mmCIF file of N, CA and C and ligand atoms in Angstrom:
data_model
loop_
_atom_site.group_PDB
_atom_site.id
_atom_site.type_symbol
_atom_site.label_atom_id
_atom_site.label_comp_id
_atom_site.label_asym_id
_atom_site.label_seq_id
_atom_site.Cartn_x
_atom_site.Cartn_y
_atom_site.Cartn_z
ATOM 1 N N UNK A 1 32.277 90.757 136.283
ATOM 2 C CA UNK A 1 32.291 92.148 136.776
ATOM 3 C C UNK A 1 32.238 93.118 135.602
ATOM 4 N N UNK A 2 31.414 94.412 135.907
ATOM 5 C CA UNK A 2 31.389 95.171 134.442
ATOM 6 C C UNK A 2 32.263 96.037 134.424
ATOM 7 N N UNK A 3 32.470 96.610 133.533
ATOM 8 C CA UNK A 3 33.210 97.777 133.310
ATOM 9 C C UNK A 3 33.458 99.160 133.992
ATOM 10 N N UNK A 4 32.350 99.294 134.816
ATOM 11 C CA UNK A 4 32.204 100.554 135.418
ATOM 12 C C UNK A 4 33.163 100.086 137.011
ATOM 13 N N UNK A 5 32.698 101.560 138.037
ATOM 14 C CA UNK A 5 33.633 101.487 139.106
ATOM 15 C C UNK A 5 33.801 99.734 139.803
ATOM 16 N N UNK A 6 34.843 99.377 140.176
ATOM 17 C CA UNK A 6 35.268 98.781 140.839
ATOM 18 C C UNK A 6 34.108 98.374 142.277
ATOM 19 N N UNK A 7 33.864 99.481 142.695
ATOM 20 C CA UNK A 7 32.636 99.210 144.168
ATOM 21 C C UNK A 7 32.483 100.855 144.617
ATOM 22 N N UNK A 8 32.727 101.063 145.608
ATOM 23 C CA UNK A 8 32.339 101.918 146.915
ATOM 24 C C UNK A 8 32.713 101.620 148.211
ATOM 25 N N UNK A 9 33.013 102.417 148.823
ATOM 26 C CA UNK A 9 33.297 101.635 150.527
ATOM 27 C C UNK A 9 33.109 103.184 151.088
ATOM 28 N N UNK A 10 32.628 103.294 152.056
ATOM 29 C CA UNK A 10 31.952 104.101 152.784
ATOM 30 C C UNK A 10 32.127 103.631 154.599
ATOM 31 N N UNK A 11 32.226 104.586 155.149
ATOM 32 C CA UNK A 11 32.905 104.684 156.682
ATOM 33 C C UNK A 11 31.121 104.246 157.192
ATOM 34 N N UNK A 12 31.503 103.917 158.874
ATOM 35 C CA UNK A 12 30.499 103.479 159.752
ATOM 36 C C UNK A 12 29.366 104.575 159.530
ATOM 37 N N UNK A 13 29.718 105.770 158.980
ATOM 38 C CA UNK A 13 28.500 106.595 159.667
ATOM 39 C C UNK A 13 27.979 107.474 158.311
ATOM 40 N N UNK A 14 28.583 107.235 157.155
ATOM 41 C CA UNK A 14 28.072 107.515 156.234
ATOM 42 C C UNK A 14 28.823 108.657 155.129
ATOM 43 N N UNK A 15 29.941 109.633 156.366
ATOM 44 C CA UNK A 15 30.063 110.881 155.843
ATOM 45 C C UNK A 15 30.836 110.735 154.607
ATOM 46 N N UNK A 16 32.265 109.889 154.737
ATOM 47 C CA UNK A 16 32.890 109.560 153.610
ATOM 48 C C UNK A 16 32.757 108.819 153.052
ATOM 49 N N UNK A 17 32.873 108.242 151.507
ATOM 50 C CA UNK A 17 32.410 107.534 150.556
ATOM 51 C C UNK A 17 34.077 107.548 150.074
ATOM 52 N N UNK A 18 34.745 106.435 149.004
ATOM 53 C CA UNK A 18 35.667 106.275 148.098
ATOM 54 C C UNK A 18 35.394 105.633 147.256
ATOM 55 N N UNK A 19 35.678 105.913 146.115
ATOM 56 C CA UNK A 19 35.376 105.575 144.832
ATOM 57 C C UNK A 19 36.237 104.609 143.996
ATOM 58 N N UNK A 20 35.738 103.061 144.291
ATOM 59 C CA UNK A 20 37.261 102.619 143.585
ATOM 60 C C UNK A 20 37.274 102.055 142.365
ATOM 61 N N UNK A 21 38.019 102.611 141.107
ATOM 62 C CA UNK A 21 37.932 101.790 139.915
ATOM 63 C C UNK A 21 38.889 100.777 139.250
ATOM 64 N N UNK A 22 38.435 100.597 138.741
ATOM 65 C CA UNK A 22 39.685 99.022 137.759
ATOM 66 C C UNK A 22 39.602 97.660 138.476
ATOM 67 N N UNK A 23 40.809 97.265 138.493
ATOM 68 C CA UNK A 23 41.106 96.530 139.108
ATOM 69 C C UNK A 23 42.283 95.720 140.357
ATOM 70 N N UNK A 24 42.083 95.360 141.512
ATOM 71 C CA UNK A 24 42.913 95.645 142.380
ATOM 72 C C UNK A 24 44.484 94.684 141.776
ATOM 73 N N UNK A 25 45.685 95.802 142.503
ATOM 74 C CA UNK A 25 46.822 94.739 142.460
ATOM 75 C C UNK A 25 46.573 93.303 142.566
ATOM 76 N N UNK A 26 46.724 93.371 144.027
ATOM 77 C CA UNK A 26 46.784 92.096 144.646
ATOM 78 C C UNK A 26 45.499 91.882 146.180
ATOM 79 N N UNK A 27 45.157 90.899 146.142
ATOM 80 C CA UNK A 27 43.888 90.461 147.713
ATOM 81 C C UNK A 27 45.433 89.967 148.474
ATOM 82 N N UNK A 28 44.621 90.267 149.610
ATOM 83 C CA UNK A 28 46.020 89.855 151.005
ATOM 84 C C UNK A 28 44.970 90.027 151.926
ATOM 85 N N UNK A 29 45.726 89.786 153.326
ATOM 86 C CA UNK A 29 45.435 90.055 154.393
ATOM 87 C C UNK A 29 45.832 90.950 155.205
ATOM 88 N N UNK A 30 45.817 91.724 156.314
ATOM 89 C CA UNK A 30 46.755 92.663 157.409
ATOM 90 C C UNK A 30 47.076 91.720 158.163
ATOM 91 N N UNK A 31 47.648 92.460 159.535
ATOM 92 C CA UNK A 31 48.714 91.571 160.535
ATOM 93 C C UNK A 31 47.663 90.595 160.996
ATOM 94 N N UNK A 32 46.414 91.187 161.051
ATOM 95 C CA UNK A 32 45.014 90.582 161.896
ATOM 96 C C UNK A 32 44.245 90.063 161.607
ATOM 97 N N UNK A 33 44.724 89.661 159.943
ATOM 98 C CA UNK A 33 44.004 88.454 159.365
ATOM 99 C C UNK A 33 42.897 89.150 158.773
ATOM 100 N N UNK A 34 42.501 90.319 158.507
ATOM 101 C CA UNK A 34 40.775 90.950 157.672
ATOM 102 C C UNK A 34 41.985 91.015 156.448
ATOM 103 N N UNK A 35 40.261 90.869 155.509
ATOM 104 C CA UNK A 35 41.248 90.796 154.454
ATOM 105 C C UNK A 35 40.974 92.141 153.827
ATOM 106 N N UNK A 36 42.245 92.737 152.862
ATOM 107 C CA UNK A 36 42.201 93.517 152.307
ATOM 108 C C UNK A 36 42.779 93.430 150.932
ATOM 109 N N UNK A 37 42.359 94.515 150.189
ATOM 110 C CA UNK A 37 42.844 94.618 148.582
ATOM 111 C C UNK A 37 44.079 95.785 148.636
ATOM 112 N N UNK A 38 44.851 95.634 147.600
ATOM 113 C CA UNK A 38 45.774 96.335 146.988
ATOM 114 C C UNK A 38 45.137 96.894 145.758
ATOM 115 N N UNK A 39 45.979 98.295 145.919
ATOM 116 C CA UNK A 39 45.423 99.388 144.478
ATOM 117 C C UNK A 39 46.665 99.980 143.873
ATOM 118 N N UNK A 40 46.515 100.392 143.048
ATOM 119 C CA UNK A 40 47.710 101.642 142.728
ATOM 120 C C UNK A 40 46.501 103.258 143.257
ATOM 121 N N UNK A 41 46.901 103.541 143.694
ATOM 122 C CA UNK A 41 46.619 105.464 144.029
ATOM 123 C C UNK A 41 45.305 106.198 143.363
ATOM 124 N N UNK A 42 46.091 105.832 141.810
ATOM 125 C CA UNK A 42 44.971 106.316 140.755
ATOM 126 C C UNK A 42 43.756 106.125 140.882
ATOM 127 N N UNK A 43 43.395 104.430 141.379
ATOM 128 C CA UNK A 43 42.040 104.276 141.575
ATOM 129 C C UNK A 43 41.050 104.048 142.075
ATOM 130 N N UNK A 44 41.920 105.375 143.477
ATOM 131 C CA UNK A 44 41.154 105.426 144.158
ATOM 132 C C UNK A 44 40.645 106.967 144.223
ATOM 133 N N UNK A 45 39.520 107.554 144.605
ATOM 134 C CA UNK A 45 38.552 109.155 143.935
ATOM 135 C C UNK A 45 38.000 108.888 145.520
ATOM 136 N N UNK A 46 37.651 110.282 145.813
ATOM 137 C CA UNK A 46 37.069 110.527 146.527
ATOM 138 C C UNK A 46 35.283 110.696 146.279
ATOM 139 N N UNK A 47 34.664 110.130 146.898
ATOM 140 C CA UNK A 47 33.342 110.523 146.399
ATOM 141 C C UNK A 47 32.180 111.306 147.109
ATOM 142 N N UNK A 48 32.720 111.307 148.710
ATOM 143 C CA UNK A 48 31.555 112.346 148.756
ATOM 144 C C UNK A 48 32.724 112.227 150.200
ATOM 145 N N UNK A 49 32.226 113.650 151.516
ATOM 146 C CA UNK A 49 32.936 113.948 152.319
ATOM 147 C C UNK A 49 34.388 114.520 152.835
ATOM 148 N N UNK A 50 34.599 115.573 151.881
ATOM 149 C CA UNK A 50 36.036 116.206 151.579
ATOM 150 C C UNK A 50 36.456 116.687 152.785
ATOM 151 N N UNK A 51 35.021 117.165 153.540
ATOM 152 C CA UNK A 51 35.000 118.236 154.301
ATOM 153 C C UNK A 51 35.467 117.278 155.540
ATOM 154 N N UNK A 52 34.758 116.011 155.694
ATOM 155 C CA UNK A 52 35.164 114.960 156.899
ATOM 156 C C UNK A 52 36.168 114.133 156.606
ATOM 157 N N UNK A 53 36.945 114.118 155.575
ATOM 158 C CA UNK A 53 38.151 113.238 155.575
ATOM 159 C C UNK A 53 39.463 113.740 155.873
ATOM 160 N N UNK A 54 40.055 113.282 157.067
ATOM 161 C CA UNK A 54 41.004 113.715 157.671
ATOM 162 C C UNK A 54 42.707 112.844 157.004
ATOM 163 N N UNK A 55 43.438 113.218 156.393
ATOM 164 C CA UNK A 55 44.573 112.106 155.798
ATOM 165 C C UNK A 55 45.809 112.592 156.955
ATOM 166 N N UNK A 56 46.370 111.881 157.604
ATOM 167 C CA UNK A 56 47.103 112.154 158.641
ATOM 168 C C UNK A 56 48.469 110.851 158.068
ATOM 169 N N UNK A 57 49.901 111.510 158.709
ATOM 170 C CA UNK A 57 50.405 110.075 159.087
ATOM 171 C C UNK A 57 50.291 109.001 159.608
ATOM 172 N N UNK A 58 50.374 107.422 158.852
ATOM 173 C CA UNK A 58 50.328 106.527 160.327
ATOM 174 C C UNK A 58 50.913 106.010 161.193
ATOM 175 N N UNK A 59 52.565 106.309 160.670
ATOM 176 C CA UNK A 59 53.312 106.185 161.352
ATOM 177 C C UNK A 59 54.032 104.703 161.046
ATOM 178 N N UNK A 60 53.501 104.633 159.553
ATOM 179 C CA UNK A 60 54.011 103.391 158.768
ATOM 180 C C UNK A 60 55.053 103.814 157.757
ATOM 181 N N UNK A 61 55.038 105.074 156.946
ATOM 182 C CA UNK A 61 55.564 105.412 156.230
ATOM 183 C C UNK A 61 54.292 105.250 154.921
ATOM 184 N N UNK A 62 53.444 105.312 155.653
ATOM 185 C CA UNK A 62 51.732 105.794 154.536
ATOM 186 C C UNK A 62 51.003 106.798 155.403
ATOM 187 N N UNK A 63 49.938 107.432 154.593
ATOM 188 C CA UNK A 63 48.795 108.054 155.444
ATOM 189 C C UNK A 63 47.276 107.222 155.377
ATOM 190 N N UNK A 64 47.251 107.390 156.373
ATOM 191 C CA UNK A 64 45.401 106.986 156.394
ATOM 192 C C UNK A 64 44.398 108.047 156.588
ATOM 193 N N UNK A 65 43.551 107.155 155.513
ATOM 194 C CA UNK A 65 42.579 108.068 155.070
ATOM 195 C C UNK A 65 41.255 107.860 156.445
ATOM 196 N N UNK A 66 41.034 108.695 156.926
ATOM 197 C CA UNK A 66 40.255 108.310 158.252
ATOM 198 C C UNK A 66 38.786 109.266 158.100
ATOM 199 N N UNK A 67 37.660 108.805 159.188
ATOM 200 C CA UNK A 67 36.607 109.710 158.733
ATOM 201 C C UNK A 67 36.771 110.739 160.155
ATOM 202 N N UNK A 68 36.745 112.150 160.093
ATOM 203 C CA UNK A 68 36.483 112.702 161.335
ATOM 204 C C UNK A 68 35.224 111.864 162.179
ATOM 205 N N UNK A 69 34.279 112.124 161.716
ATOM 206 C CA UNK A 69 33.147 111.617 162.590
ATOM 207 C C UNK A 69 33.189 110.586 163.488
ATOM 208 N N UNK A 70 33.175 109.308 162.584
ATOM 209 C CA UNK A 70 33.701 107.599 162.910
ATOM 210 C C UNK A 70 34.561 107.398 163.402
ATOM 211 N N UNK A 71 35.610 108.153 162.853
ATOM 212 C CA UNK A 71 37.187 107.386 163.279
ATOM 213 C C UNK A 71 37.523 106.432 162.450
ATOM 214 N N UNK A 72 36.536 105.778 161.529
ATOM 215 C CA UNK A 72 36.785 104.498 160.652
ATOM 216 C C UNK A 72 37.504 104.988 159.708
ATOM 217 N N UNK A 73 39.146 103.935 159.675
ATOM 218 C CA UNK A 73 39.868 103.754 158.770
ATOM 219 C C UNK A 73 39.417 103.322 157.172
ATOM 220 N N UNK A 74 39.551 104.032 156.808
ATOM 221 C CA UNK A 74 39.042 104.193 155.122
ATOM 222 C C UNK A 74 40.163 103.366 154.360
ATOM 223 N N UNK A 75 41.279 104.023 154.546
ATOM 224 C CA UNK A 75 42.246 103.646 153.636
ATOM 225 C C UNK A 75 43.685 104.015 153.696
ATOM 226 N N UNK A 76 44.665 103.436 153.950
ATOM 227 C CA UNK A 76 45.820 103.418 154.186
ATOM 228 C C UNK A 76 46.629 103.784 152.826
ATOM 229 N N UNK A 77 47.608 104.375 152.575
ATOM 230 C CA UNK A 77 47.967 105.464 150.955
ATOM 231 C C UNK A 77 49.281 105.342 151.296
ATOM 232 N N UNK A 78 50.044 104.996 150.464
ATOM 233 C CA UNK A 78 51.540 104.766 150.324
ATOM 234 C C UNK A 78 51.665 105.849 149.114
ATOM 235 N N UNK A 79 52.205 107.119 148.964
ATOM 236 C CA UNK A 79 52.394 107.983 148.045
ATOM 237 C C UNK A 79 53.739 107.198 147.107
ATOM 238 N N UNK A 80 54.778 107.459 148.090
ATOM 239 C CA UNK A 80 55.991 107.352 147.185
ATOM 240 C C UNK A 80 55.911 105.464 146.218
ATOM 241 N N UNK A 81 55.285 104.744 146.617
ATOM 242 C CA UNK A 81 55.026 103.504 145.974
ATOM 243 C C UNK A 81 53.938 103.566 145.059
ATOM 244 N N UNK A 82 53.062 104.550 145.200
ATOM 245 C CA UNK A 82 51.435 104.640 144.749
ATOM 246 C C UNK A 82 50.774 103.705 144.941
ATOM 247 N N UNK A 83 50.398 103.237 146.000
ATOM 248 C CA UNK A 83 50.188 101.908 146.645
ATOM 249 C C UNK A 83 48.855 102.419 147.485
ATOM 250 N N UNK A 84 47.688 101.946 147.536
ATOM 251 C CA UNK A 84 46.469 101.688 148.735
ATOM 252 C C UNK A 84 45.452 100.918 149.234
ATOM 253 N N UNK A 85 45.842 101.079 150.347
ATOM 254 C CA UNK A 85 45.508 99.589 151.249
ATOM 255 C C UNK A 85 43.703 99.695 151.257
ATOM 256 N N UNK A 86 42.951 98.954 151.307
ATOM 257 C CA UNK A 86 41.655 98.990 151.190
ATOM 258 C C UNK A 86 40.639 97.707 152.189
ATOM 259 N N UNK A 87 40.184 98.220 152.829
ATOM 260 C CA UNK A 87 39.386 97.141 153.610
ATOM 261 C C UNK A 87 38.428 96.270 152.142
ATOM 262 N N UNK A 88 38.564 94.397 152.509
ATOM 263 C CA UNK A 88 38.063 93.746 151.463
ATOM 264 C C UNK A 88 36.876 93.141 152.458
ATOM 265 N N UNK A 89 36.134 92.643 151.085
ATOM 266 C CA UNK A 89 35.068 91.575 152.401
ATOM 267 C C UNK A 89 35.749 90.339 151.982
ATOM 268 N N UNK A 90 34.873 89.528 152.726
ATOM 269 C CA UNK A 90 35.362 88.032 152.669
ATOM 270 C C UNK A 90 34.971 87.528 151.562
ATOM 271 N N UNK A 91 35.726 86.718 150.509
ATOM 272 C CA UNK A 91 35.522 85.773 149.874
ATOM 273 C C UNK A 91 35.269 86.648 148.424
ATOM 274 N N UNK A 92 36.126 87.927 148.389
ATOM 275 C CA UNK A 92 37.022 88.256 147.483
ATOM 276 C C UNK A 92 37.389 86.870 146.081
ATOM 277 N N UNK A 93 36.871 87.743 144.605
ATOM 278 C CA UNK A 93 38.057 86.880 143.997
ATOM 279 C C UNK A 93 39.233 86.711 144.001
ATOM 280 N N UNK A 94 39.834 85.577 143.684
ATOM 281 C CA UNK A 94 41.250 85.251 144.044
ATOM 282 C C UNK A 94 42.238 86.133 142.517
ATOM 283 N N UNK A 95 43.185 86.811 142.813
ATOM 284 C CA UNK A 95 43.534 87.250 141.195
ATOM 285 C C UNK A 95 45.098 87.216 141.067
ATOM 286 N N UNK A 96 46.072 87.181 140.770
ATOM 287 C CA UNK A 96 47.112 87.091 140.453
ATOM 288 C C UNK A 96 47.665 88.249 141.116
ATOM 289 N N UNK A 97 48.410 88.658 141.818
ATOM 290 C CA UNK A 97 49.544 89.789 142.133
ATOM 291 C C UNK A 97 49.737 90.511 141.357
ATOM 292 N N UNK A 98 50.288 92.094 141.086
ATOM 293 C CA UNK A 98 50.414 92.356 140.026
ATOM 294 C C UNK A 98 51.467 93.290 140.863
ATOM 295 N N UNK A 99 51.919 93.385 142.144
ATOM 296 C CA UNK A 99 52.491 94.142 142.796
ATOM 297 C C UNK A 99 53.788 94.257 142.404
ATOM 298 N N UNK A 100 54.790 95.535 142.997
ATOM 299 C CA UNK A 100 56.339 95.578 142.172
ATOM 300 C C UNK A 100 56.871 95.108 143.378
ATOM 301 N N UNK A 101 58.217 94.671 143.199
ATOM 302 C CA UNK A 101 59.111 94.061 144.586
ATOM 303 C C UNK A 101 59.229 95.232 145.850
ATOM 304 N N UNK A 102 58.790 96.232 145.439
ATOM 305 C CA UNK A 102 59.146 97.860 146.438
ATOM 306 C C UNK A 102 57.696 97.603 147.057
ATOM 307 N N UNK A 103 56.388 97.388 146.394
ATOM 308 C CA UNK A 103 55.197 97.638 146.875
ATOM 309 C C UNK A 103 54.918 96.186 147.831
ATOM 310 N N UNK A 104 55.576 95.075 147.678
ATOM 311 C CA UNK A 104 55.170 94.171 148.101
ATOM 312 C C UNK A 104 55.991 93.972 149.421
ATOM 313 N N UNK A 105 57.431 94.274 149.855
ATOM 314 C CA UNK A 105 58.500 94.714 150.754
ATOM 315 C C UNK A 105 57.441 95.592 151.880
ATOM 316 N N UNK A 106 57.229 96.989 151.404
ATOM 317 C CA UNK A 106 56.215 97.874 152.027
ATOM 318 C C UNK A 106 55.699 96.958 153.108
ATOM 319 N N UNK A 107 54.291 96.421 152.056
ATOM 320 C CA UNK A 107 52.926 95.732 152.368
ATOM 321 C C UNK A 107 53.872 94.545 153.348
ATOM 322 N N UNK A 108 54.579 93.755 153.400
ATOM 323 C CA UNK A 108 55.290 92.907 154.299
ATOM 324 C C UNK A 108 55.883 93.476 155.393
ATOM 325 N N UNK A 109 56.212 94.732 155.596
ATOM 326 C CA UNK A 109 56.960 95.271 156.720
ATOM 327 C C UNK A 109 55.658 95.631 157.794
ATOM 328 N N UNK A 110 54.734 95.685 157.049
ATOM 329 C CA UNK A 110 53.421 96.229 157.649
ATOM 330 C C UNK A 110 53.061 94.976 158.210
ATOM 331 N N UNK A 111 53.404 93.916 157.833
ATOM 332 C CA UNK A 111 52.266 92.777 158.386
ATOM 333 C C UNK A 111 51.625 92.324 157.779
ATOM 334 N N UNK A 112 51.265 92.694 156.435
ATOM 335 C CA UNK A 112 50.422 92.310 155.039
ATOM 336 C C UNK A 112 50.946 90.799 154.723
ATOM 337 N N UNK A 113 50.131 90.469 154.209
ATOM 338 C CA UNK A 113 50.219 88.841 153.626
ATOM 339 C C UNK A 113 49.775 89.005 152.463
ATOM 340 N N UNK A 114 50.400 88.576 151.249
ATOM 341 C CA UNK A 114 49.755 88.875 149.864
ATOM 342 C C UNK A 114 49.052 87.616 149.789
ATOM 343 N N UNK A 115 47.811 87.544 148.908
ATOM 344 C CA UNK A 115 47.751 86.121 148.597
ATOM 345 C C UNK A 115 48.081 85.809 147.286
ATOM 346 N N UNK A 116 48.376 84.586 147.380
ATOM 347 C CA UNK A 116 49.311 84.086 145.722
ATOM 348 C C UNK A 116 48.792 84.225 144.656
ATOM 349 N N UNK A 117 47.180 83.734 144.824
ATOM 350 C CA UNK A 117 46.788 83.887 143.260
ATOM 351 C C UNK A 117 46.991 82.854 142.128
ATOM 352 N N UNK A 118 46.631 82.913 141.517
ATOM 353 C CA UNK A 118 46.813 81.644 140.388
ATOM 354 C C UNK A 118 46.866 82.184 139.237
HETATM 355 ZN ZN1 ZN B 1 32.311 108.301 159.222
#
């Protein structure tokens, strides 16, 4: 992987874009088994659609980042942990945890499954 951003992930319909750089905490899963990545806050940027991104409570003790248009969940944001949840595709590299005992508690109360990593 090179040096530059991390990827892109972009909602069903185009309007919002996120910008993600570095490298993730930790790969896991949600309650429902898709898998997702862990971030710290920082690296995640907005990249296009300010005007259509709606950040609401979810009623987790994070906000999600949602698209007006779609409705597609972008990204789930834990402020006080600096923690964000990120839709992954399948077959993700596997990478070591890098999560703190507060961020990983969180991500478990939610239903999150970290994966171990090697
Ligand atoms: Zn959208």
């Amino acid at each position: 992987m090179s040096n530059g951003p991390y990827g892109q992930t972009t909602c069903r319909c185009g309007a919002v874009s996120l910008l993600v750089c570095g490298a993730p905490l930790a790969l896991g899963r949600d309650a429902g088994g898709e898998p997702v990545s862990f971030w710290p806050l920082v690296a995640i940027q907005l990249g296009q659609g300010a005007d259509e991104l709606e950040v609401s409570p979810s009623g987790t003790g994070g906000d999600a980042w949602q698209c007006r248009r779609c409705a597609e969940r972008l990204l789930l944001a834990h402020d006080d942990d600096d923690l964000a949840v990120l839709a992954e595709q399948e077959g993700a590299d596997e990478i070591a945890p890098a999560l703190t005992p507060v961020q990983q508690r969180w991500l478990e109360a939610l239903g999150y499954r970290v994966a171990a990593g090697e």
